[in-house]
Coordinates of C-alpha atoms in Angstrom, one line a residue:
M1 CA -6.5 11.3 -0.4
L2 CA -4.5 11.6 2.7
S3 CA -2.8 8.8 4.6
A4 CA -0.8 9.1 7.8
S5 CA 1.7 6.8 9.4
K6 CA 4.3 7.0 12.2
L7 CA 7.9 6.8 11.1
Q8 CA 9.6 3.8 12.8
T9 CA 13.3 4.8 12.7
A10 CA 15.3 7.8 11.6
Q11 CA 17.5 5.5 9.5
D12 CA 14.6 3.9 7.6
A13 CA 13.1 7.4 6.9
D14 CA 16.4 8.8 5.7
Q15 CA 16.8 5.9 3.3
Y16 CA 13.3 6.1 1.9
Y17 CA 13.1 9.8 1.4
S18 CA 16.6 10.0 -0.1
E19 CA 15.3 8.0 -3.1
I20 CA 14.0 10.9 -5.0
D21 CA 12.0 9.6 -7.9
D22 CA 10.5 12.7 -9.4
Y23 CA 11.2 12.6 -13.1
R24 CA 11.3 16.4 -13.2
R25 CA 14.3 16.5 -10.9
E26 CA 16.5 17.9 -13.7
S27 CA 14.1 20.9 -14.1
D28 CA 13.7 24.0 -12.0
S29 CA 10.7 22.3 -10.2
A30 CA 12.3 21.2 -7.0
P31 CA 10.6 18.1 -5.4
T32 CA 11.7 18.9 -1.8
R33 CA 10.8 21.9 0.4
W34 CA 10.7 23.0 4.0
M35 CA 7.3 24.1 5.3
G36 CA 5.8 25.2 8.6
Q37 CA 6.4 27.9 11.2
G38 CA 8.8 25.5 13.1
A39 CA 11.1 25.3 10.0
A40 CA 11.1 29.1 9.8
R41 CA 12.1 29.3 13.5
M42 CA 15.1 27.1 12.7
G43 CA 16.0 29.1 9.6
L44 CA 15.2 26.3 7.2
S45 CA 13.8 27.1 3.8
G46 CA 14.0 25.9 0.2
D47 CA 15.2 22.4 -0.6
V48 CA 15.4 19.8 2.2
Q49 CA 19.1 18.9 2.6
R50 CA 20.1 15.6 4.2
E51 CA 22.5 17.2 6.6
D52 CA 19.6 19.2 8.1
F53 CA 16.9 16.5 7.8
V54 CA 18.7 13.5 9.5
P55 CA 19.7 15.2 12.7
L56 CA 16.2 16.5 13.2
L57 CA 14.8 13.0 12.7
Q58 CA 17.1 11.9 15.5
G59 CA 15.9 14.8 17.8
H60 CA 19.0 17.0 17.5
M61 CA 17.8 20.6 17.3
P62 CA 19.9 23.4 15.7
N63 CA 20.3 25.1 19.1
G64 CA 22.0 22.0 20.5
Q65 CA 19.0 20.7 22.4
H66 CA 18.5 16.9 22.1
L67 CA 14.9 15.7 22.3
Q68 CA 14.5 12.2 23.8
R69 CA 12.6 10.3 26.4
A70 CA 13.7 7.7 28.8
T71 CA 12.3 4.1 28.3
A72 CA 13.1 0.7 29.7
G73 CA 15.5 0.1 26.8
G74 CA 17.2 3.5 27.2
S75 CA 16.6 6.9 25.8
Q76 CA 15.0 7.2 22.4
H77 CA 13.2 9.7 20.1
A78 CA 10.3 9.1 17.8
P79 CA 11.4 10.6 14.4
G80 CA 8.0 11.9 13.3
W81 CA 5.0 11.2 11.0
D82 CA 4.4 10.9 7.3
F83 CA 1.3 12.7 6.0
T84 CA 1.0 11.7 2.3
F85 CA -1.2 14.0 0.1
S86 CA -2.2 12.2 -3.1
A87 CA -3.9 14.1 -5.9
P88 CA -7.0 12.6 -7.5
K89 CA -6.0 10.4 -10.4
S90 CA -7.5 12.7 -13.0
V91 CA -5.3 15.5 -11.7
S92 CA -2.2 13.3 -11.8
V93 CA -3.0 12.3 -15.4
A94 CA -3.6 15.9 -16.6
A95 CA -0.4 17.1 -14.8
L96 CA 2.0 14.3 -15.7
V97 CA 0.6 12.9 -19.0
G98 CA -0.9 16.1 -20.2
N99 CA 2.4 17.8 -19.1
D100 CA 0.6 20.7 -17.3
D101 CA 3.1 22.0 -14.8
R102 CA 0.5 24.5 -13.5
L103 CA -1.3 21.6 -11.8
I104 CA 1.9 20.5 -10.1
S105 CA 2.3 24.0 -8.7
A106 CA -1.4 24.0 -7.6
H107 CA -0.8 20.7 -5.8
D108 CA 2.2 22.2 -4.0
R109 CA 0.1 25.2 -2.9
A110 CA -2.7 22.9 -1.7
V111 CA -0.3 20.9 0.4
E112 CA 1.1 24.1 1.9
S113 CA -2.4 25.3 2.8
A114 CA -3.3 21.9 4.3
I115 CA -0.2 21.9 6.4
G116 CA -1.1 25.4 7.6
Y117 CA -4.4 24.0 8.9
L118 CA -2.6 21.0 10.5
E119 CA -0.3 23.4 12.2
Q120 CA -3.0 25.7 13.4
Y121 CA -5.2 23.0 15.0
G122 CA -2.9 20.1 15.5
A123 CA 0.4 21.5 16.8
T124 CA 0.4 20.4 20.5
T125 CA 2.9 19.4 23.1
R126 CA 2.5 18.1 26.7
V127 CA 4.1 20.1 29.5
R128 CA 4.3 19.1 33.2
T129 CA 3.2 21.9 35.5
A130 CA 3.1 22.2 39.2
D131 CA -0.6 23.0 39.5
K132 CA -2.1 21.1 36.6
G133 CA 0.1 18.1 36.3
I134 CA 0.3 17.3 32.5
D135 CA -1.0 20.2 30.5
E136 CA -1.7 20.3 26.8
V137 CA -0.1 23.4 25.2
D138 CA -1.1 24.7 21.8
T139 CA 2.2 25.7 20.0
G140 CA 1.0 26.7 16.5
N141 CA 4.2 25.5 14.8
L142 CA 5.4 22.4 13.0
T143 CA 8.6 21.6 11.1
V144 CA 7.7 19.8 7.9
A145 CA 9.9 18.4 5.2
T146 CA 8.0 17.7 2.0
Y147 CA 9.0 15.3 -0.7
R148 CA 7.1 15.4 -4.0
H149 CA 6.9 12.2 -6.0
T150 CA 5.1 11.5 -9.3
T151 CA 4.8 7.7 -9.7
S152 CA 3.0 4.9 -7.9
R153 CA 4.7 1.6 -7.1
K154 CA 3.2 0.4 -10.4
T155 CA 4.9 3.3 -12.2
D156 CA 1.5 4.9 -13.0
P157 CA 1.3 8.7 -12.9
Q158 CA 0.5 9.5 -9.3
L159 CA 1.2 13.0 -8.1
H160 CA 1.7 12.9 -4.3
T161 CA 3.7 14.6 -1.6
H162 CA 5.1 13.0 1.6
A163 CA 4.9 15.7 4.3
V164 CA 7.2 14.6 7.0
V165 CA 6.1 16.2 10.3
L166 CA 9.2 16.1 12.4
N167 CA 8.7 15.4 16.1
A168 CA 9.6 18.8 17.4
T169 CA 7.6 21.9 18.2
N170 CA 8.5 25.1 20.1
D171 CA 6.4 26.2 23.1
R172 CA 8.1 29.7 23.0
E173 CA 10.5 28.5 25.7
R174 CA 12.1 25.4 24.3
W175 CA 11.8 22.7 21.7
R176 CA 9.6 19.8 22.8
S177 CA 8.3 16.5 21.4
I178 CA 4.8 16.6 19.7
D179 CA 1.6 15.1 21.1
S180 CA 0.6 13.4 17.9
R181 CA -3.0 12.6 18.9
A182 CA -4.3 16.0 17.7
L183 CA -2.6 15.4 14.3
Y184 CA -4.6 12.2 13.8
R185 CA -7.9 13.7 15.1
I186 CA -8.0 16.4 12.4
K187 CA -6.7 14.2 9.6
S188 CA -10.0 14.2 7.7
E189 CA -10.3 18.0 8.0
V190 CA -6.7 18.4 6.7
A191 CA -7.7 16.2 3.7
D192 CA -10.7 18.4 3.1
V193 CA -8.6 21.5 3.0
Y194 CA -6.1 20.0 0.6
R195 CA -8.9 18.8 -1.8
A196 CA -10.8 22.1 -1.6
E197 CA -7.7 24.1 -2.3
L198 CA -6.6 21.9 -5.2
G199 CA -10.1 21.9 -6.8
R200 CA -10.4 25.7 -6.4
Q201 CA -7.0 26.2 -8.2
A202 CA -7.9 23.7 -11.0
R203 CA -11.0 25.7 -11.7
E204 CA -8.9 28.8 -11.9
L205 CA -6.7 27.1 -14.5
G206 CA -9.7 26.5 -16.7
Y207 CA -10.4 22.9 -15.8
Q208 CA -13.9 21.5 -15.6
V209 CA -14.1 20.3 -12.0
E210 CA -16.9 17.9 -11.2
H211 CA -18.0 16.0 -8.1
D212 CA -16.7 12.5 -7.9
A213 CA -19.1 10.2 -6.2
D214 CA -16.6 7.3 -6.5
A215 CA -13.8 9.3 -4.8
N216 CA -14.4 7.8 -1.4
A217 CA -13.4 11.2 -0.1
G218 CA -16.5 12.8 1.2
R219 CA -18.2 16.0 -0.1
T220 CA -15.0 17.4 -1.5
G221 CA -14.1 14.4 -3.7
F222 CA -13.7 15.7 -7.3
R223 CA -12.3 14.8 -10.7
L224 CA -11.3 16.7 -13.9
A225 CA -13.8 16.2 -16.7
E226 CA -11.0 16.6 -19.3
V227 CA -9.6 13.2 -18.4
P228 CA -11.6 10.2 -19.6
K229 CA -12.6 7.8 -16.8
E230 CA -11.3 4.9 -18.9
L231 CA -7.9 6.5 -18.9
E232 CA -8.0 7.0 -15.2
R233 CA -8.7 3.3 -14.8
D234 CA -5.8 2.4 -17.1
F235 CA -3.5 4.4 -14.8
S236 CA -4.8 2.9 -11.6
Q237 CA -3.1 -0.5 -11.5
R238 CA -2.2 -0.1 -7.8
S239 CA -5.9 0.5 -6.9
Q240 CA -7.0 -2.4 -9.0
D241 CA -4.5 -4.7 -7.2
I242 CA -5.9 -3.6 -3.8
E243 CA -9.5 -4.1 -5.0
A244 CA -8.6 -7.6 -6.3
A245 CA -7.0 -8.5 -3.0
L246 CA -10.1 -7.3 -1.1
G247 CA -12.3 -9.2 -3.5
E248 CA -10.5 -12.5 -2.7
R249 CA -11.7 -12.0 0.8
G250 CA -15.2 -11.2 -0.2
K251 CA -14.8 -7.5 0.5
D252 CA -14.7 -4.2 -1.4
R253 CA -13.5 -0.7 -0.4
E254 CA -16.9 0.1 1.1
S255 CA -17.4 -3.0 3.2
A256 CA -13.7 -3.7 4.2
S257 CA -12.5 -2.5 7.6
R258 CA -9.5 -0.2 8.0
A259 CA -7.4 -3.2 9.1
E260 CA -8.5 -5.2 6.0
K261 CA -7.6 -2.3 3.7
Q262 CA -4.2 -2.0 5.3
T263 CA -3.6 -5.7 4.9
A264 CA -4.5 -5.6 1.2
T265 CA -2.4 -2.5 0.7
L266 CA 0.7 -4.1 2.2
A267 CA 0.2 -7.5 0.6
T268 CA 0.0 -6.0 -2.9
R269 CA 2.8 -3.4 -2.5
D270 CA 5.7 -3.8 -4.9
R271 CA 9.2 -2.6 -4.2
K272 CA 10.0 0.9 -5.6
Q273 CA 12.0 0.8 -8.7
A274 CA 13.9 3.5 -10.6
H275 CA 12.8 4.2 -14.2
E276 CA 14.3 6.3 -16.9
P277 CA 12.1 9.4 -17.2
G278 CA 12.0 9.4 -21.0
A279 CA 10.9 5.7 -21.1
L280 CA 8.2 6.3 -18.5
R281 CA 6.8 9.3 -20.3
A282 CA 6.7 7.4 -23.6
R283 CA 4.8 4.5 -22.0
W284 CA 2.2 6.9 -20.5
E285 CA 1.7 8.6 -23.9
A286 CA 1.3 5.3 -25.6
T287 CA -1.4 4.2 -23.1
A288 CA -3.2 7.5 -23.8
S289 CA -2.9 7.0 -27.5
E290 CA -4.4 3.5 -27.3
R291 CA -7.4 5.1 -25.8
G292 CA -7.5 7.6 -28.6
V293 CA -6.6 10.5 -26.3
Q294 CA -4.1 13.2 -27.4
T295 CA -2.1 14.4 -24.4
G296 CA -2.8 18.0 -25.3
G297 CA -6.5 17.4 -24.9
L298 CA -6.0 16.5 -21.2
V299 CA -5.2 20.1 -20.4
G300 CA -8.0 22.5 -19.2
R301 CA -8.6 25.3 -21.6
G302 CA -11.8 26.8 -20.2
S303 CA -12.2 30.4 -19.0
P304 CA -10.4 31.1 -15.7
Y305 CA -12.7 30.8 -12.7
T306 CA -13.5 34.1 -11.1
E307 CA -16.4 33.3 -8.7
G308 CA -14.3 32.2 -5.7
Q309 CA -15.4 34.9 -3.3
S310 CA -19.1 34.8 -4.2
A311 CA -18.9 31.0 -3.9
A312 CA -17.2 31.3 -0.5
T313 CA -20.1 33.6 0.7
A314 CA -22.7 31.1 -0.6
S315 CA -20.9 28.1 1.0
L316 CA -20.6 30.0 4.3
Q317 CA -24.3 30.7 4.4
E318 CA -25.0 27.0 3.8
A319 CA -22.6 26.1 6.6
I320 CA -24.3 28.6 9.0
V321 CA -27.7 27.2 8.2
H322 CA -26.5 23.6 8.6
L323 CA -24.7 24.2 11.9
S324 CA -27.6 26.3 13.3
E325 CA -30.0 23.4 12.8
R326 CA -28.1 21.6 15.5
E327 CA -26.9 24.3 17.9
T328 CA -26.9 28.1 18.3
R329 CA -23.2 28.4 18.7
F330 CA -20.4 26.8 16.8
S331 CA -16.6 26.9 16.9
E332 CA -14.5 28.8 14.4
R333 CA -13.0 25.5 13.2
E334 CA -16.4 23.9 12.7
L335 CA -17.6 26.8 10.7
E336 CA -14.5 27.0 8.5
I337 CA -14.3 23.3 7.6
T338 CA -18.1 23.0 7.1
A339 CA -18.0 25.9 4.6
L340 CA -15.1 24.4 2.8
R341 CA -17.0 21.1 2.5
F342 CA -20.1 22.8 1.1
G343 CA -17.9 24.7 -1.3
E344 CA -16.7 21.5 -3.0
G345 CA -13.6 23.2 -4.4
R346 CA -15.3 26.4 -5.5
A347 CA -13.7 28.4 -2.7
S348 CA -10.3 28.5 -1.1
R349 CA -9.7 28.6 2.7
S350 CA -8.6 32.2 2.5
E351 CA -11.8 33.1 0.6
I352 CA -13.8 31.3 3.3
Q353 CA -12.0 33.3 6.0
T354 CA -12.7 36.5 4.1
A355 CA -16.4 35.6 3.9
I356 CA -16.4 35.0 7.7
D357 CA -14.8 38.4 8.3
D358 CA -17.4 40.1 6.1
Q359 CA -20.2 38.4 8.0
V360 CA -18.7 39.5 11.3
K361 CA -18.4 43.1 10.1
A362 CA -22.1 43.0 9.0
R363 CA -23.0 41.6 12.5
A364 CA -24.6 38.6 10.8
L365 CA -22.1 36.5 12.8
V366 CA -21.3 37.5 16.4
G367 CA -18.2 36.3 18.2
A368 CA -19.0 34.0 21.1
R369 CA -17.2 31.6 23.3
T370 CA -18.6 28.1 22.9
W371 CA -18.1 24.6 24.1
S372 CA -16.9 22.4 21.4
Y373 CA -14.6 19.4 20.8
D374 CA -11.0 20.6 20.9
P375 CA -8.8 18.2 18.9
R376 CA -5.6 19.5 20.6
A377 CA -6.9 18.6 24.1
G378 CA -9.0 15.6 23.0
R379 CA -12.1 16.8 24.9
N380 CA -14.7 19.5 24.9
N381 CA -13.3 22.9 25.9
Q382 CA -14.4 26.5 25.6
V383 CA -13.1 27.8 22.3
D384 CA -13.6 30.8 20.1
G385 CA -16.7 30.6 17.9
Y386 CA -19.7 32.4 16.6
T387 CA -23.5 32.7 16.9
T388 CA -26.1 34.4 14.8
R389 CA -28.6 37.1 15.8
Q390 CA -31.3 34.3 15.5
G391 CA -29.1 32.2 17.8
Q392 CA -28.8 34.9 20.4
H393 CA -32.6 35.4 20.3
L394 CA -33.1 31.7 20.8
E395 CA -30.7 31.5 23.7
R396 CA -32.5 34.5 25.4
R397 CA -35.9 32.9 24.8
M398 CA -34.7 29.6 26.4
L399 CA -33.4 31.3 29.5
D400 CA -36.6 33.5 29.7
L401 CA -38.8 30.4 29.6
S402 CA -36.8 28.7 32.3
R403 CA -37.4 31.7 34.6
M404 CA -41.1 32.2 33.7
N405 CA -43.5 31.6 36.7
P406 CA -40.6 30.5 38.8
K407 CA -42.5 29.3 41.9
I408 CA -44.8 26.2 42.3
A409 CA -46.3 24.4 45.2
P410 CA -43.8 21.7 46.6
L411 CA -44.7 18.1 45.9
A412 CA -44.2 17.3 49.6
D413 CA -43.2 18.7 52.9
S414 CA -40.2 17.3 54.9
A415 CA -42.2 14.6 56.6
G416 CA -43.7 13.5 53.3
F417 CA -40.2 13.5 51.8
E418 CA -38.9 11.1 54.5
E419 CA -41.6 8.6 53.7
I420 CA -40.9 8.8 50.0
A421 CA -37.2 8.5 50.6
A422 CA -37.6 5.4 52.8
H423 CA -39.9 3.8 50.3
T424 CA -37.5 4.5 47.4
E425 CA -34.5 3.2 49.3
S426 CA -36.4 0.0 50.2
S427 CA -37.4 -0.6 46.6
S428 CA -33.9 -0.1 45.2
G429 CA -32.2 -2.2 48.0
Y430 CA -29.6 0.4 48.9
A431 CA -29.4 3.5 51.1
W432 CA -28.9 6.9 49.5
N433 CA -25.7 8.8 49.8
P434 CA -25.7 12.4 50.9
S435 CA -25.7 13.9 47.4
Q436 CA -28.6 11.7 46.4
R437 CA -30.6 12.7 49.5
A438 CA -29.8 16.4 49.1
A439 CA -30.9 16.4 45.4
A440 CA -34.1 14.5 46.0
H441 CA -35.0 16.7 49.0
G442 CA -34.4 19.8 47.0
V443 CA -36.6 18.7 44.0
I444 CA -39.5 17.3 46.1
T445 CA -39.7 19.9 48.8
G446 CA -38.5 22.9 46.7
D447 CA -40.8 25.5 45.2
H448 CA -38.9 26.1 41.9
R449 CA -40.7 25.3 38.8
V450 CA -37.6 24.3 36.9
S451 CA -34.6 22.6 38.5
L452 CA -31.6 20.7 37.3
I453 CA -29.7 17.6 38.4
Q454 CA -26.0 17.5 37.3
G455 CA -24.7 14.1 37.9
Y456 CA -21.8 11.9 36.8
A457 CA -22.4 8.7 35.0
G458 CA -22.9 5.9 37.5
T459 CA -24.4 8.1 40.3
A460 CA -27.8 6.3 40.1
K461 CA -29.7 9.4 39.0
T462 CA -32.6 7.3 37.7
T463 CA -33.1 4.9 40.6
S464 CA -32.7 7.6 43.2
V465 CA -33.9 11.1 42.4
I466 CA -36.1 10.3 39.3
A467 CA -37.7 7.3 41.1
A468 CA -38.4 9.4 44.2
T469 CA -39.9 12.2 42.1
A470 CA -42.3 9.8 40.4
K471 CA -43.5 8.6 43.9
A472 CA -43.8 12.2 45.0
A473 CA -45.9 13.1 42.0
D474 CA -48.2 10.2 42.7
A475 CA -48.5 11.4 46.4
A476 CA -49.3 14.9 45.2
E477 CA -51.9 13.5 42.7
K478 CA -50.0 14.9 39.8
E479 CA -49.3 13.2 36.5
F480 CA -45.6 12.1 36.1
V481 CA -44.4 12.6 32.5
A482 CA -41.0 10.9 31.8
L483 CA -39.0 12.0 28.8
A484 CA -35.5 11.1 27.6
A485 CA -33.2 12.1 24.8
T486 CA -32.5 8.4 23.9
H487 CA -34.6 5.2 23.8
T488 CA -32.2 3.5 26.2
A489 CA -32.6 6.2 28.8
K490 CA -36.4 6.1 28.2
D491 CA -36.5 2.4 28.9
Q492 CA -34.4 2.8 32.1
I493 CA -36.9 5.4 33.5
T494 CA -39.8 3.0 32.8
K495 CA -38.0 0.2 34.6
A496 CA -37.1 2.3 37.6
T497 CA -40.5 4.0 38.0
G498 CA -43.0 1.6 36.5
K499 CA -44.3 4.6 34.5
P500 CA -44.6 4.9 30.7
S501 CA -42.1 7.2 29.1
S502 CA -41.3 8.6 25.7
T503 CA -38.4 10.3 23.9
V504 CA -38.1 14.1 23.7
A505 CA -38.3 13.9 19.9
A506 CA -41.7 12.1 20.1
F507 CA -43.0 14.6 22.7
L508 CA -42.0 17.6 20.5
A509 CA -43.6 16.0 17.4
A510 CA -46.9 15.3 19.2
R511 CA -49.7 17.8 19.8
P512 CA -48.8 20.3 22.5
P513 CA -50.4 19.8 25.9
G514 CA -52.7 22.5 27.1
A515 CA -52.0 24.9 30.0
D516 CA -54.5 23.2 32.3
A517 CA -52.8 19.8 31.7
N518 CA -49.4 21.2 32.5
Q519 CA -50.7 22.6 35.8
R520 CA -51.2 19.0 36.9
R521 CA -48.0 17.6 35.6
V522 CA -44.4 16.9 36.7
Y523 CA -42.0 16.5 33.8
V524 CA -38.7 14.7 34.2
V525 CA -36.3 14.9 31.3
D526 CA -33.3 12.5 31.4
E527 CA -30.1 12.9 29.4
A528 CA -31.0 16.6 29.1
S529 CA -27.4 17.4 28.3
L530 CA -27.9 15.8 24.8
I531 CA -30.7 18.2 23.9
S532 CA -29.9 21.1 21.6
T533 CA -30.8 24.7 22.4
R534 CA -33.5 24.7 19.8
D535 CA -35.2 21.6 21.2
M536 CA -34.7 22.7 24.8
T537 CA -36.5 26.0 23.9
K538 CA -39.3 24.0 22.4
L539 CA -39.4 21.7 25.4
L540 CA -39.6 24.6 27.9
E541 CA -42.3 26.3 25.7
R542 CA -44.5 23.1 25.8
T543 CA -44.0 22.6 29.5
R544 CA -44.9 26.1 30.7
G545 CA -46.8 26.0 34.0
A546 CA -45.6 22.5 34.9
Q547 CA -42.8 21.5 37.3
V548 CA -39.8 20.4 35.2
L549 CA -36.7 18.5 36.3
L550 CA -33.9 18.3 33.8
V551 CA -31.4 15.6 34.5
G552 CA -28.0 15.1 32.8
D553 CA -24.3 15.4 32.8
E554 CA -22.7 18.4 31.1
K555 CA -19.6 16.3 30.3
Q556 CA -21.8 13.8 28.3
I557 CA -21.5 15.7 25.1
G558 CA -22.2 14.3 21.6
S559 CA -20.1 14.9 18.6
V560 CA -22.2 17.9 17.3
Q561 CA -21.8 20.1 20.4
A562 CA -25.2 19.2 21.9
G563 CA -25.2 20.0 25.6
A564 CA -24.6 23.7 25.4
A565 CA -28.2 24.4 26.4
F566 CA -28.0 22.2 29.6
R567 CA -24.7 24.0 30.5
Q568 CA -26.1 27.5 29.8
L569 CA -29.1 26.7 32.1
Q570 CA -26.7 25.7 34.8
E571 CA -24.7 28.9 34.4
S572 CA -27.8 31.2 34.5
N573 CA -27.7 31.3 38.3
R574 CA -31.5 31.5 38.4
I575 CA -32.3 27.8 38.5
P576 CA -31.4 25.5 41.4
V577 CA -28.8 22.9 40.4
Y578 CA -28.3 19.8 42.5
R579 CA -25.1 17.8 42.0
L580 CA -24.7 14.0 42.2
D581 CA -21.0 13.4 42.5
Q582 CA -20.7 10.1 44.3
V583 CA -20.3 7.2 41.9
V584 CA -22.2 4.0 43.1
R585 CA -22.2 1.9 40.0
Q586 CA -18.6 0.7 40.5
R587 CA -18.0 -1.2 43.7
N588 CA -14.3 -1.7 43.1
E589 CA -12.5 1.3 44.7
E590 CA -9.7 1.3 42.1
L591 CA -12.2 1.3 39.2
K592 CA -14.3 3.9 40.9
S593 CA -11.3 6.1 41.2
A594 CA -10.7 5.7 37.5
V595 CA -14.3 6.8 36.8
Y596 CA -13.7 10.0 38.8
D597 CA -10.5 10.7 36.9
A598 CA -12.4 10.2 33.6
A599 CA -15.2 12.5 34.7
D600 CA -12.6 15.1 35.7
R601 CA -11.0 14.9 32.2
K602 CA -7.9 13.0 33.3
P603 CA -7.9 10.1 30.9
A604 CA -4.3 9.2 31.5
D605 CA -4.8 8.9 35.2
A606 CA -7.9 6.8 34.6
L607 CA -6.2 4.4 32.3
R608 CA -3.4 3.8 34.8
K609 CA -5.9 2.4 37.2
V610 CA -7.7 -0.1 35.0
K611 CA -6.5 -3.3 33.4
V612 CA -6.4 -2.9 29.6
E613 CA -6.3 -6.0 27.4
E614 CA -5.4 -5.2 23.8
I615 CA -6.9 -7.3 21.1
R616 CA -5.8 -6.9 17.5
A617 CA -7.6 -8.4 14.6
D618 CA -4.7 -7.8 12.3
P619 CA -1.0 -7.1 12.8
T620 CA -1.2 -3.9 10.8
A621 CA -4.1 -2.5 12.7
D622 CA -1.9 -0.4 15.0
G623 CA -2.1 2.7 12.9
Y624 CA 1.1 2.3 10.9
E625 CA 0.1 2.1 7.3
G626 CA 3.6 2.1 5.9
M627 CA 4.8 4.3 3.1
S628 CA 2.3 3.2 0.6
A629 CA 3.0 5.5 -2.3

């Protein structure tokens, strides 16, 4: 489990983290430690000392630099963020009741690995530049103070670590405040890394690691078979209180919203109390004894796990197959985290990385730049990634099909186009703008078999170019076949043209049309930017010989990196691309300007031009979960 919250003040954070409650404080197992490349740059290592920690919370850097920003109330500095890594309950019981210090060390190493992932993909700052305005800069370093605790607020065994990400990162020129959005965007992936690393090490220690369907933690949720589930339940009073509070509202963990869970968590939270370590241990042992469990039996005693590298290779193969079903290229981050999830704690992150390197050396994976969601920038960017030999073949096949038999007879000459344009404008009730006219003219009078329309959202692609193409097909006595990636777009085409339409998925699932039929057809495919390379290849295969118009927006990208095919076709330089860049849906000039900013990937500029009304269903729904452990 991983929770994240913003620290409200340096004073509150200092007070909270100074209350070290680790009952092993007197041993050699230190509960505090500096982590991250930023800490190394500052010369910080080993135990976290208050004289180092507090000034950093306040924005005072060791080199004398003071991080702060000007606000209406004066200058201030956000202290940082608390990422709390909580071990599965069975791990906590085996480590703290079974007295297996090896699991505590395994937890520490898993936290360190997860912080490394957070640092690699989430360390970002914003820098003002003369040419770009505000630019997102990947720094690759965080300064993290970790505090390991071992009890819940109900004084049950609960191994967890507060990883305090201080609000400072170095861009190789100076220290700057962090843009925290990327940290939150990859939170679930960071949790996956932690659980995978911890599960892998537990196996190595001889524990029987099994999938936990009740973990509410995704594919990598796990538990230790050595710990009876009844004992887990006995030591989960905090969880039971939260479930009871949700039950009073007619909810459970599955049906409750994030805000409702936060409310229940805060409403049932007790104040932290100090307890004498010996008494605490005696109570835990007594609880286990009541269940007929000997504490020594909680410790894993199986054979050490030695299949990590082979498991990593198998998990990587599963990940490649899974990602290749959706797209021919995938980012390095996508491949790594997907393989970790398939591994379910059988392979560590380093083993997955070794498996990737082996596949690259064997040429089974080929390095390739790809468009994918970049959590640091908060948008789709070109990033490092991979493809396979099959993926390369599929991309070449798609491009070859788009260039096959490139010339066709135009649907109309210039005079015929003017009649069609006038009729379409009259039907829609508005005159075309220059970009709409140029695109429609190119499609209808052009002789290219395949052409593309790249248009922003709100540029009336359907009621202008698509509607005119339908009329031109009728005039040329050709069959107009309308396809769309989604049902909504399909219905919009039918409304604009009066023609029946279907989804791309339905078309690909039906019997392929014959070559003679395609000779008499004009295919228009809306939202083509949502079609994967695999489906685009099938589509071009089935429409050979026909005129094909692909309509979409390369910036309208789904969460699984669909859209690469549409963009690759645009970049091939062998297919005419007509651009609609004048927004007509918004009449208000301020709102229209905001739409242009959003399309140009300037969300901050766009938001400054629109009125935003904030509605909160619950006072705790602002992302601050508090320090729940």
